[in-house]
Short mmCIF file of C-alpha atoms and ligand atoms in Angstrom, two decimals:
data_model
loop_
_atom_site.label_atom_id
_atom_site.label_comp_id
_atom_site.label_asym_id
_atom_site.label_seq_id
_atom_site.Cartn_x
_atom_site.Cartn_y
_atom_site.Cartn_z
CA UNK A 1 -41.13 -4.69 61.07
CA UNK A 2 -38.84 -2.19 62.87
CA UNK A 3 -37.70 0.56 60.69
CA UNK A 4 -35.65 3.26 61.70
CA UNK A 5 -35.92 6.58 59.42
CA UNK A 6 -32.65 8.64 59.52
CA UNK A 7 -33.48 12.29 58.60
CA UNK A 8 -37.05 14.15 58.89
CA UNK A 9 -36.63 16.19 55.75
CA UNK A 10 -39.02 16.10 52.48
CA UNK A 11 -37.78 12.01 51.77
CA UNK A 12 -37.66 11.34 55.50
CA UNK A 13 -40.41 12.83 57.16
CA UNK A 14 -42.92 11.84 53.86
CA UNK A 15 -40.81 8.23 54.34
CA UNK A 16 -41.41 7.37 58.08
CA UNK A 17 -44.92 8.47 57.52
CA UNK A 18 -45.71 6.32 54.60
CA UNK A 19 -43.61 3.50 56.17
CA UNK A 20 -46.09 3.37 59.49
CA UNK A 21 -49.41 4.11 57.06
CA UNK A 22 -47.63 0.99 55.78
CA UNK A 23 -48.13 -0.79 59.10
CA UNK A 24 -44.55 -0.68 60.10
CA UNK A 25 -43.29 0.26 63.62
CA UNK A 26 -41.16 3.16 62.62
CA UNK A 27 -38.89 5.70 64.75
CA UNK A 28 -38.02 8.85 62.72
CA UNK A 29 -34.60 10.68 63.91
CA UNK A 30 -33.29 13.76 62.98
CA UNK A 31 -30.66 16.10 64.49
CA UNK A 32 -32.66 19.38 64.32
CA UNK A 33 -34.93 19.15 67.76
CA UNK A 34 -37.18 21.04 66.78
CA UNK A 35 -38.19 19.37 63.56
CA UNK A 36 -38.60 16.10 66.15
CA UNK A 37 -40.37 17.78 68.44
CA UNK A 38 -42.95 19.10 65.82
CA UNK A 39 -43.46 16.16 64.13
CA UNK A 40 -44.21 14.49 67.62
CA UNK A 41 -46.86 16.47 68.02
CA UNK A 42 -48.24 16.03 64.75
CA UNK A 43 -47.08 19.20 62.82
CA UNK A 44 -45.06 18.73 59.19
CA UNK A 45 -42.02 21.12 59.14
CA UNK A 46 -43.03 21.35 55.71
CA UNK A 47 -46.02 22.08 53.29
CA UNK A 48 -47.21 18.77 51.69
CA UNK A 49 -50.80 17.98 51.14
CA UNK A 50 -52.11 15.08 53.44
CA UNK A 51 -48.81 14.97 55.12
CA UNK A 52 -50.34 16.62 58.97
CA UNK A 53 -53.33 14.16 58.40
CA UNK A 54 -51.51 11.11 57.85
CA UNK A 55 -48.47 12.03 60.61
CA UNK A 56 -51.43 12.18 63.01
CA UNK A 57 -52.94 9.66 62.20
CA UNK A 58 -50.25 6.95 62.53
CA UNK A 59 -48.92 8.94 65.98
CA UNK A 60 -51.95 8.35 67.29
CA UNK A 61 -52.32 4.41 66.41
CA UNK A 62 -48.99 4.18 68.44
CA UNK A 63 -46.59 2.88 65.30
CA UNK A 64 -45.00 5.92 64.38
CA UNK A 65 -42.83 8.32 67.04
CA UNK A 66 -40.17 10.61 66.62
CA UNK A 67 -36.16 10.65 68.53
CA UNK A 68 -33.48 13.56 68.34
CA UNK A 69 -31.45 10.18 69.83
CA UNK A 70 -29.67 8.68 66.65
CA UNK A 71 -28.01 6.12 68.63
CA UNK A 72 -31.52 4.98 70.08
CA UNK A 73 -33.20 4.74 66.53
CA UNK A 74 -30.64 2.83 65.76
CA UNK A 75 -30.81 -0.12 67.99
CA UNK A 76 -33.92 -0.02 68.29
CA UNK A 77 -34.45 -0.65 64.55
CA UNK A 78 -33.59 -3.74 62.33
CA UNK A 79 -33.62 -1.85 59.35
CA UNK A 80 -32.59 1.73 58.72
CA UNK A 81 -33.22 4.24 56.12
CA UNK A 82 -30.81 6.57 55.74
CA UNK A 83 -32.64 9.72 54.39
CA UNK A 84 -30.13 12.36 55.02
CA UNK A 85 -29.19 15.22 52.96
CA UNK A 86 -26.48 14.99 50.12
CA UNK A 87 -25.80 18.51 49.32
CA UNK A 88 -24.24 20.01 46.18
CA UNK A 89 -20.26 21.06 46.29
CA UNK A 90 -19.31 23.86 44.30
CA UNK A 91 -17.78 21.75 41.93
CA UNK A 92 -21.33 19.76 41.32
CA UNK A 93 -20.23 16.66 42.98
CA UNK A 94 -22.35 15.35 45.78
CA UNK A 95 -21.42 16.08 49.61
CA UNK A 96 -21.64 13.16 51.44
CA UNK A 97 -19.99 13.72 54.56
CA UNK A 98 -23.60 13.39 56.54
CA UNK A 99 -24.43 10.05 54.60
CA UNK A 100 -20.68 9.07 55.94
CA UNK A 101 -21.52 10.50 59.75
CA UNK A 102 -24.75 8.34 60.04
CA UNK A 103 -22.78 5.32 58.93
CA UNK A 104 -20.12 5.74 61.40
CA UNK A 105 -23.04 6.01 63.62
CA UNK A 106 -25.11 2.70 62.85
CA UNK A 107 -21.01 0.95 63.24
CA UNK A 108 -20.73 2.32 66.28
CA UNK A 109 -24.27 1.16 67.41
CA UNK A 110 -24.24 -2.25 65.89
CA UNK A 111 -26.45 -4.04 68.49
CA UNK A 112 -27.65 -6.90 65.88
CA UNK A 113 -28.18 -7.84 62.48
CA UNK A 114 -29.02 -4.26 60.36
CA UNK A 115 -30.31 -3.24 57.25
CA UNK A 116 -28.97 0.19 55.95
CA UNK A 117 -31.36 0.95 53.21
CA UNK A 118 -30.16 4.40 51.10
CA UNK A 119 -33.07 6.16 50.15
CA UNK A 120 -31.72 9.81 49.66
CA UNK A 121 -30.46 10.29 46.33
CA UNK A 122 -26.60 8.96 46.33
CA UNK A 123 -23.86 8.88 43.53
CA UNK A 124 -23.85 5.62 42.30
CA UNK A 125 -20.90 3.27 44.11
CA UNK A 126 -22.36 5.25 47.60
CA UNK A 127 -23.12 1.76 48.82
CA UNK A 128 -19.50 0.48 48.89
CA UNK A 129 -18.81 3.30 51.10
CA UNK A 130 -21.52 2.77 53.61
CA UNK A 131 -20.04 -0.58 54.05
CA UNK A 132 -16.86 0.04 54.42
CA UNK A 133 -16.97 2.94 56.86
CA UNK A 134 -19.43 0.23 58.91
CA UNK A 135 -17.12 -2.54 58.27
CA UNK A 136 -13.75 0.04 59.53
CA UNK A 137 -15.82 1.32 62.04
CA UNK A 138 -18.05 -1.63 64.21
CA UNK A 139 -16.56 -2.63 67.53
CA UNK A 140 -18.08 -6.32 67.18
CA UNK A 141 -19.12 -9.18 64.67
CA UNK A 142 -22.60 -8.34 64.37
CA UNK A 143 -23.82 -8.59 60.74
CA UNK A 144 -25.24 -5.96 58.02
CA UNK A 145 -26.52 -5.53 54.85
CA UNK A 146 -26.52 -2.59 52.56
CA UNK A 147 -29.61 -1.91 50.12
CA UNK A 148 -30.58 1.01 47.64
CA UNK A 149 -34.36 1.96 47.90
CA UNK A 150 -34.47 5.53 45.91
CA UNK A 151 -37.16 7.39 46.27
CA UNK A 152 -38.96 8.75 43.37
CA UNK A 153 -41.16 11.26 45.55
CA UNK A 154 -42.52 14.58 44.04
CA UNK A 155 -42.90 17.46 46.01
CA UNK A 156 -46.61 18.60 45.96
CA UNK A 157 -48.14 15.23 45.50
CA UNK A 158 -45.22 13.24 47.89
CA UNK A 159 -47.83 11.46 50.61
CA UNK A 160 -49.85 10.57 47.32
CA UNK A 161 -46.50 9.45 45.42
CA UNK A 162 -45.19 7.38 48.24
CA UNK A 163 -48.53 4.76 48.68
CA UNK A 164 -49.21 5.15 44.93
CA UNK A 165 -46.09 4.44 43.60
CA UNK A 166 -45.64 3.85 40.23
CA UNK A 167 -42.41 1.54 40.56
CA UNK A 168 -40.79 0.50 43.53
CA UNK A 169 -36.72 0.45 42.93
CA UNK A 170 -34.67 -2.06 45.23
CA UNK A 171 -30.30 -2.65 44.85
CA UNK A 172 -29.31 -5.66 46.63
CA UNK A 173 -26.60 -8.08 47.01
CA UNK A 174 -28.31 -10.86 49.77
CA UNK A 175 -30.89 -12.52 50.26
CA UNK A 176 -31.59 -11.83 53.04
CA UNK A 177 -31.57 -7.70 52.16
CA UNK A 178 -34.01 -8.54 49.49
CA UNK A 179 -36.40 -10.69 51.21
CA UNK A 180 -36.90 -8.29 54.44
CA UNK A 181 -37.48 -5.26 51.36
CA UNK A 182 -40.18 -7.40 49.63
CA UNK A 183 -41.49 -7.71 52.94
CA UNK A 184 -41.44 -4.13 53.51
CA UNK A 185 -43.48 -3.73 50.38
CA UNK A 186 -45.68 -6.72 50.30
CA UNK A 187 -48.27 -3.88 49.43
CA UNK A 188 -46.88 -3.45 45.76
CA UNK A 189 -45.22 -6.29 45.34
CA UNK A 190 -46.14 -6.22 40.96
CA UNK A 191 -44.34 -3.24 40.98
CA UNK A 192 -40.52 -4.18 42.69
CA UNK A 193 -38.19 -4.39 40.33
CA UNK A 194 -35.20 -5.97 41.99
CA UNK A 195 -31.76 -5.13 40.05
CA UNK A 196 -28.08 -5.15 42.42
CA UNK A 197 -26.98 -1.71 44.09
CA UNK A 198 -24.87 0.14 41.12
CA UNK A 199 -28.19 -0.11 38.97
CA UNK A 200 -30.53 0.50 41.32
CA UNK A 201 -28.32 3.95 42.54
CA UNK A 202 -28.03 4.77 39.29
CA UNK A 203 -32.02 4.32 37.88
CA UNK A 204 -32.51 7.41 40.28
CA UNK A 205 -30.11 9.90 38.64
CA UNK A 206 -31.06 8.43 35.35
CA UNK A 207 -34.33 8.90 35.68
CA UNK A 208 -34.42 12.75 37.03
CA UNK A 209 -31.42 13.57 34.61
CA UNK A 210 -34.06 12.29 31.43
CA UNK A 211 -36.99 14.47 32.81
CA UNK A 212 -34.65 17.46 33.46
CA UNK A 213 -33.69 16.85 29.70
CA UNK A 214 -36.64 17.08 28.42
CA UNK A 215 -37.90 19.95 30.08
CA UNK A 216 -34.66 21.39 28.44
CA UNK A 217 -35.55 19.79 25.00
CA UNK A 218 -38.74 21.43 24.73
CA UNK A 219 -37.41 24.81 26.39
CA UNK A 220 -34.87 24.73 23.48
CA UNK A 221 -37.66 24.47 20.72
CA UNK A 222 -39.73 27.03 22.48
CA UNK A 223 -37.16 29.62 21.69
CA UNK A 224 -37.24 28.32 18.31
CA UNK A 225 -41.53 28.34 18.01
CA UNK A 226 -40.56 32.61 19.38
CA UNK A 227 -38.70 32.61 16.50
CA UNK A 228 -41.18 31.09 13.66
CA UNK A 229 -44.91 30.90 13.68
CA UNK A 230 -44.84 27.28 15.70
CA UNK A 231 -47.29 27.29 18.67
CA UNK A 232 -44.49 25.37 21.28
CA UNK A 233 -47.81 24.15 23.80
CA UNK A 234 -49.19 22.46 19.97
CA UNK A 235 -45.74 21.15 19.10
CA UNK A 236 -45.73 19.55 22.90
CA UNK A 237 -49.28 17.74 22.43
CA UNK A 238 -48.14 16.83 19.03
CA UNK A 239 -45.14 15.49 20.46
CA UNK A 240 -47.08 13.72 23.46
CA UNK A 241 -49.77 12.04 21.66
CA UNK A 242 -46.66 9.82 20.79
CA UNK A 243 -46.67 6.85 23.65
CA UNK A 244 -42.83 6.39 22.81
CA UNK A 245 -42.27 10.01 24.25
CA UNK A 246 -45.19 10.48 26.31
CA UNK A 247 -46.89 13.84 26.99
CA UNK A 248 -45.62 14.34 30.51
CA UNK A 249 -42.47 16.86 31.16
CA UNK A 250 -42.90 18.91 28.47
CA UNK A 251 -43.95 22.00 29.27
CA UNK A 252 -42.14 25.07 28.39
CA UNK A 253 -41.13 27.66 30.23
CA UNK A 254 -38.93 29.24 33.18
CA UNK A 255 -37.19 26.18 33.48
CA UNK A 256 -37.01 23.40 36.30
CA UNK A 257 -35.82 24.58 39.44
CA UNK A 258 -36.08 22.70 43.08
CA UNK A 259 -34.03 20.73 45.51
CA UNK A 260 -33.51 17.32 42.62
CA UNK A 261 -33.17 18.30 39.10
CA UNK A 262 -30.29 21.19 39.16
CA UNK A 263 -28.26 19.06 41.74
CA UNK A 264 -28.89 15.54 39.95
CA UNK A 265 -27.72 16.79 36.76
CA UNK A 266 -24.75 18.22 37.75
CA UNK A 267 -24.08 15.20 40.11
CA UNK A 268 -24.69 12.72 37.18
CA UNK A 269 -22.24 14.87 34.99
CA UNK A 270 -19.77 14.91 37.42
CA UNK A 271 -19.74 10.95 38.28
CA UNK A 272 -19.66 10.24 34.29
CA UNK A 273 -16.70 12.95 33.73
CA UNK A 274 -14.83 11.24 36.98
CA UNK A 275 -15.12 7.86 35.11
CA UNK A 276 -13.63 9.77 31.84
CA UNK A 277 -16.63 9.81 30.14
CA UNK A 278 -18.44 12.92 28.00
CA UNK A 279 -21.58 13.60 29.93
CA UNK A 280 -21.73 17.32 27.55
CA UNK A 281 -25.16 16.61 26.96
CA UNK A 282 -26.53 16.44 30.44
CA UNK A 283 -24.20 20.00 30.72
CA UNK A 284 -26.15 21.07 27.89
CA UNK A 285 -29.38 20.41 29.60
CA UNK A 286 -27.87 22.73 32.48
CA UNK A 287 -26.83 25.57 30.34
CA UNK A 288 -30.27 25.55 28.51
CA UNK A 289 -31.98 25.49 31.83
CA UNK A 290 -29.62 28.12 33.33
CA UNK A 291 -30.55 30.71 30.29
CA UNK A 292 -34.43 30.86 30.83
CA UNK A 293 -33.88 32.93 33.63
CA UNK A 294 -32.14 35.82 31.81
CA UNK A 295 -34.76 34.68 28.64
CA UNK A 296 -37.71 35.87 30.84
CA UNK A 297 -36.30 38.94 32.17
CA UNK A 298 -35.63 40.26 28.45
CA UNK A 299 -39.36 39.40 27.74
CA UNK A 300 -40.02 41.83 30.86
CA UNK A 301 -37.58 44.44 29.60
CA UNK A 302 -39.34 44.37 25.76
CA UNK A 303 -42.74 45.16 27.74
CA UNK A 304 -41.41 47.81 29.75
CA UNK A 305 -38.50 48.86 28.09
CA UNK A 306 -36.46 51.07 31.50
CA UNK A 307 -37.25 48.27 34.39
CA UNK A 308 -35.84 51.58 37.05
CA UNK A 309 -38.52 52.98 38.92
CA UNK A 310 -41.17 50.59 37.41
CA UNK A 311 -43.65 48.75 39.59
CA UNK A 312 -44.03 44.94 38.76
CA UNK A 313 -46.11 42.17 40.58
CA UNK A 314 -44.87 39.11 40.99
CA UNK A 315 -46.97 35.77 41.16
CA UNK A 316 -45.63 32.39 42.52
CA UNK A 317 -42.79 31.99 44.19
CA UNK A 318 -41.78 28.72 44.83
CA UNK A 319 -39.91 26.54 42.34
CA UNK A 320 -43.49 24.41 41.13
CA UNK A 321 -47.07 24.78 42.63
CA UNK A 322 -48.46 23.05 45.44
CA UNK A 323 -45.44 23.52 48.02
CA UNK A 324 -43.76 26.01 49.93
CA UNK A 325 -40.39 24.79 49.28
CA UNK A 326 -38.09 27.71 47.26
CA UNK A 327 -34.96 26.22 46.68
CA UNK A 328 -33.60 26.85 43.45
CA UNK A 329 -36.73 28.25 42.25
CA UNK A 330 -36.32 30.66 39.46
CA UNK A 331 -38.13 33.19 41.36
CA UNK A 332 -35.05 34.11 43.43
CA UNK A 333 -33.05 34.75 40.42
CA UNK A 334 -36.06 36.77 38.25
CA UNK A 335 -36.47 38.82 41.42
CA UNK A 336 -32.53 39.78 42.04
CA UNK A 337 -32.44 40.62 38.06
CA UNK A 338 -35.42 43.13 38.89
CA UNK A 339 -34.65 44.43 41.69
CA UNK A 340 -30.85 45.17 39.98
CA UNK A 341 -32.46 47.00 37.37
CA UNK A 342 -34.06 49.85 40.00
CA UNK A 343 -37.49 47.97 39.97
CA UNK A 344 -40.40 47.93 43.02
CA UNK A 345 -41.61 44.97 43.24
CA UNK A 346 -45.01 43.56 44.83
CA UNK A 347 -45.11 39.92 45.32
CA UNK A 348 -47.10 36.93 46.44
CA UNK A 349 -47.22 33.57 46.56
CA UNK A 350 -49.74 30.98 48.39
CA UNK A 351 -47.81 29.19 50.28
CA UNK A 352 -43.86 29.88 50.01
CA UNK A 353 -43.91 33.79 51.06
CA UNK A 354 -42.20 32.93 54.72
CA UNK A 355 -39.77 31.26 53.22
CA UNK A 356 -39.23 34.02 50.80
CA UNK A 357 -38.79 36.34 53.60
CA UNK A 358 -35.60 34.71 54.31
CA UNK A 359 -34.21 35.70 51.32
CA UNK A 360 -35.81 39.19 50.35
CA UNK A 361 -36.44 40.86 54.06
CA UNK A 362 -39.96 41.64 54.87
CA UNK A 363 -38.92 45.22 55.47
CA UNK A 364 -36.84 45.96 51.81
CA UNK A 365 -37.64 49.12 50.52
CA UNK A 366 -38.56 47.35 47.08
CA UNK A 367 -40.44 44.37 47.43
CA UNK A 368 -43.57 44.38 49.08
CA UNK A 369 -45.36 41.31 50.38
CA UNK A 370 -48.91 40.92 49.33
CA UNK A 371 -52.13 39.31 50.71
CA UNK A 372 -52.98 38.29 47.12
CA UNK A 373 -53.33 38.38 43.50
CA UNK A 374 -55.23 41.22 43.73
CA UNK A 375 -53.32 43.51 46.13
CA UNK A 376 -50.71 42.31 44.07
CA UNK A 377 -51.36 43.72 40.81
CA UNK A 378 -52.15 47.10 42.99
CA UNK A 379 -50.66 50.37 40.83
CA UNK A 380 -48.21 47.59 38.58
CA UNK A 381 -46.51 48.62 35.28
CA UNK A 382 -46.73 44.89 34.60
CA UNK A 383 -47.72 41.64 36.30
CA UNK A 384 -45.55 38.51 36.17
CA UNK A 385 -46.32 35.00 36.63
CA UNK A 386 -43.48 32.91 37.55
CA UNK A 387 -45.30 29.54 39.13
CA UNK A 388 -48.09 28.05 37.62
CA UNK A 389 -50.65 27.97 40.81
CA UNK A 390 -54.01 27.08 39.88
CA UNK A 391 -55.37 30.14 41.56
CA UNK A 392 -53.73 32.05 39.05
CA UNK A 393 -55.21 30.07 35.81
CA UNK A 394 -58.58 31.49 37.89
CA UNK A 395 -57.99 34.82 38.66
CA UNK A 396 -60.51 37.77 37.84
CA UNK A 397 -59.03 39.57 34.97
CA UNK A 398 -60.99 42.33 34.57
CA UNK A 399 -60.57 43.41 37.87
CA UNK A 400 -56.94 42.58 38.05
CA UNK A 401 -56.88 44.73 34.56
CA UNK A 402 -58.90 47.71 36.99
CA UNK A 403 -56.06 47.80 39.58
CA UNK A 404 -53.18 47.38 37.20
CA UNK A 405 -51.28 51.09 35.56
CA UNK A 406 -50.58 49.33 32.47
CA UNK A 407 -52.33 46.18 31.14
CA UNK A 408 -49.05 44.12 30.45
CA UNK A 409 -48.58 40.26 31.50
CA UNK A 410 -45.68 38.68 30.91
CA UNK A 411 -46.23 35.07 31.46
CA UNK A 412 -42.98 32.46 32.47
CA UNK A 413 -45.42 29.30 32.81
CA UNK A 414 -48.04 30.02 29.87
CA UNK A 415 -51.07 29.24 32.27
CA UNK A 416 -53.40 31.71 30.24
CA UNK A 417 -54.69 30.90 26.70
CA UNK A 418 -53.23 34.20 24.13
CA UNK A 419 -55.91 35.27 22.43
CA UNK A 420 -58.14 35.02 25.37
CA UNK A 421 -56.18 37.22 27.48
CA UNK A 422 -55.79 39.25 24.44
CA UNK A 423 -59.07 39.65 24.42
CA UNK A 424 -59.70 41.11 27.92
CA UNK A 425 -57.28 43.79 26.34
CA UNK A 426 -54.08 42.88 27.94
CA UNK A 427 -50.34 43.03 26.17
CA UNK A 428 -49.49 39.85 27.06
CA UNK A 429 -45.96 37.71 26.76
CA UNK A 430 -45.23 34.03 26.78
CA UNK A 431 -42.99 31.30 26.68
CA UNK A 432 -42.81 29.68 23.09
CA UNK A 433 -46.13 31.30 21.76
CA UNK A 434 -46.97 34.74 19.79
CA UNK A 435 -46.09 37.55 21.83
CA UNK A 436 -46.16 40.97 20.65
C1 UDX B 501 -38.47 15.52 40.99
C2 UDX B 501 -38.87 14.15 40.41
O1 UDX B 501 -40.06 14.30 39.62
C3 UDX B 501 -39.10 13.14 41.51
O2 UDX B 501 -39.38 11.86 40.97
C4 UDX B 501 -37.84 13.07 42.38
O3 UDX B 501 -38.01 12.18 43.45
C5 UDX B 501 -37.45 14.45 42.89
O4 UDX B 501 -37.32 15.37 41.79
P1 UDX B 501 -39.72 17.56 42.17
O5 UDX B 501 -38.39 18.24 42.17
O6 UDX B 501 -40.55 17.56 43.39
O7 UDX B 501 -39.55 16.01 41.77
O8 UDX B 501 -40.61 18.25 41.05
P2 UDX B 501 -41.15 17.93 39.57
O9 UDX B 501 -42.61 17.92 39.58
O10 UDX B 501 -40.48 16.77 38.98
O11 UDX B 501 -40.67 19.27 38.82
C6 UDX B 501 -39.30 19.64 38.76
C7 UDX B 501 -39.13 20.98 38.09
O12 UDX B 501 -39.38 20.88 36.69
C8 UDX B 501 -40.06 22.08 38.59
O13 UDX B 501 -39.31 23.27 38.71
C9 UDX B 501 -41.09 22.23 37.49
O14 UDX B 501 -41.63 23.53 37.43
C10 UDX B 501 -40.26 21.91 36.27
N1 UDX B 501 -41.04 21.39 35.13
C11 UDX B 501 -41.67 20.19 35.23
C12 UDX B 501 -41.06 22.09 33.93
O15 UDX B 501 -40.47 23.17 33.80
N2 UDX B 501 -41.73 21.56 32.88
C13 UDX B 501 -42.38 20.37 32.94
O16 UDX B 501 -42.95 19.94 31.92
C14 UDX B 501 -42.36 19.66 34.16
#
């Protein structure tokens, strides 16, 4: 089949990839050049593991291949998925004036029958738009369909999530829509589950908007664990061992952060108050998440009491381990708090330090960019651990401890066991757990 996959980002690029592993002819498009021309030649704009291997793989076997040309991806496709951003507005609601562009785009390029498949994450009704800005905008009789496909895609794991999925969403309203999607995914077809558009928009908010709330859920009884002698990792086994709630998602901490939960939220409140509904709980998930932020930096304060002057390494940037990606990672907002307070900071991160330089300039008199752990926790009043990377759970301690001023961790993720680290004769401060 002839696929068309509009927009190289995180869903795209991981989308067009999977798509050809798939053993579709697929043309990815983007605007950006240079994100085309890298992934022509086999390089991933982006850090996902498996991703470069897999691009390369299907570029060389001829069925994948990459056009700045919208208008060529177009009619050269039969079916197109439309995985262009849908940005937040101020106000929460979803921007959608690219998902609008690209559909005044396949209208004006109408060469044959199309399927417009929406795969970024949409406010449910999206679909009725697409069509009718196609319908307004086609110059001849030529035929369409309009699908919903979300994606469910996690960054870290998203080449692994897309060909071992663990459902496979598709909103239709023809036949014909439906049949060329179970085609598409003859692979899994057990695990389709074929509902019309609304639902099938709307499964994909749902389902983020639930996680998000229990990350929030657990966050809230962690505060209450600080408060009592409750353990808030036991409470989340205990809670876990429980199939009805399930184990996953409910780990305490900083908070969620990245490009999907903060914006889905707010998008899903803002679609339920537009239909006069009370959507306070999902804003109550959003408050709770927004709070662990200023949570953490107390905990930091309690260690060090004055934060001015201090010297405090910072460990993991990005918003979850196992990408580079930084938006809306709780990093940014720990480090401005710091750095208002008069403190130096040394930082590192694994992979998402470039993209940190974008934010914090290399050259800033108070943050210092590190090689590692290690030259991290160089002449620190404390050490910080904002992202749980698995390097960290392995660090040395005792020689961290040798190259640290003062022996005080304050941990956001709670990747080290207490009494352990208490042993190796560090203060130490977590989330939801005995701290001092
Ligand atoms: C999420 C959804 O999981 C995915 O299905 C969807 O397609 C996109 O949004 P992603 O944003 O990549 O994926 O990350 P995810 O692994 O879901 O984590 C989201 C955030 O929640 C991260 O900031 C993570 O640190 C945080 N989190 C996750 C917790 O704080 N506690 C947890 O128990 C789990």
């Amino acid at each position: 089949m002839k696929i068309g996959v509009i927009g190289t980002g995180y869903v795209g690029l991981v989308t067009a990839v999977g798509l050809a592993d798939l053993g579709h002819q697929v043309i990815g498009t983007d605007m950006v050049k240079e994100k085309v021309d890298e992934a022509s030649r086999g390089i991933a704009h982006i850090y996902e593991p498996g991703l470069e291997e897999i691009l390369q793989k299907n570029l060389n076997q001829g069925n994948l291949s990459f056009t700045y040309k919208l208008d060529q991806a177009i009619r050269e496709s039969e079916v197109l998925f439309v995985c262009v951003n849908t940005p937040q507005r101020e106000d929460g609601s979803t921007d959608m004036c690219y998902v609008e562009g690209v559909s005044q785009q396949i209208a004006e390029n109408l060469n044959g029958y199309k399927l417009v498949v929406e795969k970024s994450t949409v406010p449910i009704q999206t679909s009725m738009w697409i069509k009718r800005t196609i319908t307004l905008n086609k110059k001849n009789s030529m035929d369409f369909d309009v699908a919903s496909n979300p994606e469910f895609l996690r960054e870290g794991s998203a080449v692994s999530d897309f060909l071992h999925p663990d459902r496979i969403i598709i909103g239709v309203e023809t036949e014909r829509a439906k049949n060329t999607l179970i085609e598409i995914y003859k692979k899994f077809e057990e695990l389709l589950l074929i509902t019309n558009i609304d639902t099938a928009e709307l499964i994909k908010h749902a389902s983020n908007s639930f996680l998000a709330m229990k990350i929030s859920f657990i966050n809230l009884l962690s505060d209450l664990c600080e408060k009592t002698d409750a353990d808030v990792e036991k409470v989340a086994q205990g809670m876990g061992l429980d199939p009805r709630i399930g184990a996953q998602f409910l780990k305490a901490g900083l908070g969620y952060g990245g490009s999907c939960f903060p914006k889905d939220i707010r998008a899903l409140t803002h679609i339920g108050e537009d239909m006069g509904l009370n959507f306070h709980l999902l804003k109550e998930v959003d408050r709770i998440n927004s709070e662990r932020i200023q949570k953490f930096v107390e905990k930091i304060k309690k260690s060090l009491w004055i934060l001015k002057g201090k010297k405090i390494g910072v460990l993991g940037l990005s918003f979850k381990p196992q990408t580079d990606d930084i938006r809306n990672a709780p990093s940014i907002e720990v480090i401005k708090e710091l750095l208002k307070e008069g403190a130096q900071l040394r930082v590192y991160d694994p992979q998402a330090m470039e993209n940190m330089k974008e934010v914090f300039p290399e050259n800033s008199p108070h943050i210092i960019y590190t090689k590692d752990s290690y030259e991290a926790a160089e002449g620190v009043n404390a050490l910080i651990f904002i992202t749980e990377w698995e390097e960290f759970a392995e660090l040395d301690l005792k020689k961290i401890r040798q190259k640290m001023v003062n022996p005080i961790i304050v941990d956001g993720r709670n990747i080290f066991e207490p009494q352990q680290i208490r042993e190796t004769g560090f203060e130490y401060y977590c989330m939801g757990r005995k701290s001092p």
